[in-house]
Short mmCIF file of C-alpha atoms in Angstrom, two decimals:
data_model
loop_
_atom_site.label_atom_id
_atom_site.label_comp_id
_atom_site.label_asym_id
_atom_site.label_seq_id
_atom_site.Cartn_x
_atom_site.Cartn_y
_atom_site.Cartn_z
CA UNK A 238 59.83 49.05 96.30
CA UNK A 239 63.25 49.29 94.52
CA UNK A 240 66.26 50.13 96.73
CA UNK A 241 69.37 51.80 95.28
CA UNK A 242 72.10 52.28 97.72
CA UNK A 243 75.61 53.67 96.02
CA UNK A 244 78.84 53.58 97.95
CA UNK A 245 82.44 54.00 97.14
CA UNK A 246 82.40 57.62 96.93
CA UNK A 247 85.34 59.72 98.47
CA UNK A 248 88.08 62.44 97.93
CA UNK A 249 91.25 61.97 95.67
CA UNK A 250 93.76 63.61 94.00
CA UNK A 251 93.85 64.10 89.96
CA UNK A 252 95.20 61.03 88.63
CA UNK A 253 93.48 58.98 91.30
CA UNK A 254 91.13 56.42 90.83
CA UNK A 255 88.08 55.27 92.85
CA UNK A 256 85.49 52.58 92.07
CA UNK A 257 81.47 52.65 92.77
CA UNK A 258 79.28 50.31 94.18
CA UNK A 259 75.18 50.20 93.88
CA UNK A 260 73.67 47.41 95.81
CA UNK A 261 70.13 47.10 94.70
CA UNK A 262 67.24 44.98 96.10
CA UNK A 263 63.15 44.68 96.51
CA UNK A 264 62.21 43.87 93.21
CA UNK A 265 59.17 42.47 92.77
CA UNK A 266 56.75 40.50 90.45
CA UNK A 267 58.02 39.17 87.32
CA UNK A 268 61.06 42.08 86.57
CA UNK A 269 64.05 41.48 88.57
CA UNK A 270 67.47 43.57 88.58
CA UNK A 271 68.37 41.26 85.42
CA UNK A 272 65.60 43.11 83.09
CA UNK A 273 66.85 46.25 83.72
CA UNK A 274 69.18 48.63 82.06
CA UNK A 275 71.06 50.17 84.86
CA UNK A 276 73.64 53.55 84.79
CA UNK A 277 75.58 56.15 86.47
CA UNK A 278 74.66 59.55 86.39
CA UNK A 279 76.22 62.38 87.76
CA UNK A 280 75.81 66.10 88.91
CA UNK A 281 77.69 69.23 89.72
CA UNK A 282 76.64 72.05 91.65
CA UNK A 283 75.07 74.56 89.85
CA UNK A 284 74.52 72.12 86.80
CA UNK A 285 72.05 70.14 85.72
CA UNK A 286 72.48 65.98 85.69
CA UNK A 287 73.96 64.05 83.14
CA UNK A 288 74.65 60.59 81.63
CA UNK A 289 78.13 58.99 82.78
CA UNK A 290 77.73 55.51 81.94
CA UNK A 291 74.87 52.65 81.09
CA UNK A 292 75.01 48.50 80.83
CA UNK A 293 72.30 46.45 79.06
CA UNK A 294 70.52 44.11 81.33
CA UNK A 295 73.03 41.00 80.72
CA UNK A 296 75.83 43.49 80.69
CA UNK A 297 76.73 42.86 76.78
CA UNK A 298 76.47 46.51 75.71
CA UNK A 299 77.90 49.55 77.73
CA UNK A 300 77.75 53.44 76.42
CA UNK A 301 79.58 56.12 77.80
CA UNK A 302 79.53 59.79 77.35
CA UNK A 303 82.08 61.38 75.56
CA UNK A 304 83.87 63.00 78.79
CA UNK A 305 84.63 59.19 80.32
CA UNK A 306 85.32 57.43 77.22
CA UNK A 307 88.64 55.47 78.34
CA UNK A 308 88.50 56.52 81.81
CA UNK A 309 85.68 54.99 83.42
CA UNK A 310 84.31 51.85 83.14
CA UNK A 311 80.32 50.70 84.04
CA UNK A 312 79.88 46.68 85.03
CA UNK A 313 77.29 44.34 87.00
CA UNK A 314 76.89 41.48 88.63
CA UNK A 315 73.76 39.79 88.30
CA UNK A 316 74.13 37.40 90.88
CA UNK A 317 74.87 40.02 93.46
CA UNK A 318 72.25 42.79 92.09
CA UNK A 319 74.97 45.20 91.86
CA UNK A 320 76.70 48.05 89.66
CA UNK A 321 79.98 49.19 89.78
CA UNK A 322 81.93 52.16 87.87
CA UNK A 323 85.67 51.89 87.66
CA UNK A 324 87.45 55.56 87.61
CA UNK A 325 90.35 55.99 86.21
CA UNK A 326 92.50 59.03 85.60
CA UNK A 327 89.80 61.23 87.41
CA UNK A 328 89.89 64.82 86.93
CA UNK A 329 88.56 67.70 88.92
CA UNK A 330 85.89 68.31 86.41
CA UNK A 331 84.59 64.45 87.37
CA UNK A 332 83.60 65.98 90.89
CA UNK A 333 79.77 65.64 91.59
CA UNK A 334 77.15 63.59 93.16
CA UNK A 335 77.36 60.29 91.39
CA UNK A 336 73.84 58.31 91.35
CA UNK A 337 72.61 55.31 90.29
CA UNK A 338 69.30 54.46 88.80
CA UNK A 339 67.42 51.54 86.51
CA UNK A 340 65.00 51.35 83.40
CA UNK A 341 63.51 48.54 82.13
CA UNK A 342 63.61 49.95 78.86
CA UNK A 343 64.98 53.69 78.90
CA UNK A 344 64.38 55.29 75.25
CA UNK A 345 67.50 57.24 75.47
CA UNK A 346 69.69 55.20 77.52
CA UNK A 347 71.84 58.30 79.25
CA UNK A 348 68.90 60.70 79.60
CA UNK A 349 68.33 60.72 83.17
CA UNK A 350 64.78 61.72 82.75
CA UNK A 351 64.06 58.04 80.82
CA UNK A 352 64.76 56.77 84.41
CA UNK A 353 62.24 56.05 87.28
CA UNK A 354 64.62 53.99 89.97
CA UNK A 355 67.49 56.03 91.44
CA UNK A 356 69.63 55.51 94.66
CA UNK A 357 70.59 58.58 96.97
CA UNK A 358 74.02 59.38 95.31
CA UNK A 359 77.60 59.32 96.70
CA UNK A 360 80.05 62.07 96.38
CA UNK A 361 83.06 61.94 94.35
CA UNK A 362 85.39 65.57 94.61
CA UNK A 363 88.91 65.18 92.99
CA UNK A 364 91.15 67.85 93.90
CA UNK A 365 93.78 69.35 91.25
#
């Protein structure tokens, strides 16, 4: 069974920066970490989840919603099996429960429902 486990999480100022980690492991069969599309997803109390960030399998292509574009940035390391996401310039509007989660194929590649594997989530609050 697929195990997501995110770290990195904490409190900071506005301005501040923190980065992510998602260590993943127990793949099985013939579909390893490498086939899958992997991203961050976040979500606020009171609101629903959302898209953040997503990287191809080889990490060629990366897509970012509107509200990170310049600020964050998603990347992985194959031979480790893990994700990161670089924050920059965080804002109090970026605090939530960040969460990881994989797709082999997702159709819509920041639509969290298009996900099945997701990690437990670590929380990010940035105070103004």
């Amino acid at each position: 069974q697929v195990q997501l486990v995110e770290s990195g999480g904490g409190s900071v100022q506005a301005g501040g920066s923190l980065r992510l980690s998602c260590a993943a492991s127990g793949y099985t069969g013939k579909y390893t970490y490498n086939s899958n599309f992997m991203g961050w997803f976040r979500q606020a109390p009171g609101k629903e989840r959302e898209g953040v960030a997503a990287i191809s399998p080889a990490g060629k292509a990366t897509y970012y919603a509107d509200s990170v574009k310049g600020r964050f940035t998603i990347s992985r390391d194959n031979a480790k099996n893990t994700l990161y996401l670089q924050m920059n310039s965080l804002k109090p509007e970026d605090t939530a429960m960040y969460y990881c989660a994989g797709e082999r194929i997702p159709r819509q590649v920041l639509r969290p429902l298009d996900y099945n594997d997701w990690g437990q989530g670590t929380q990010v609050t940035v105070s103004s």
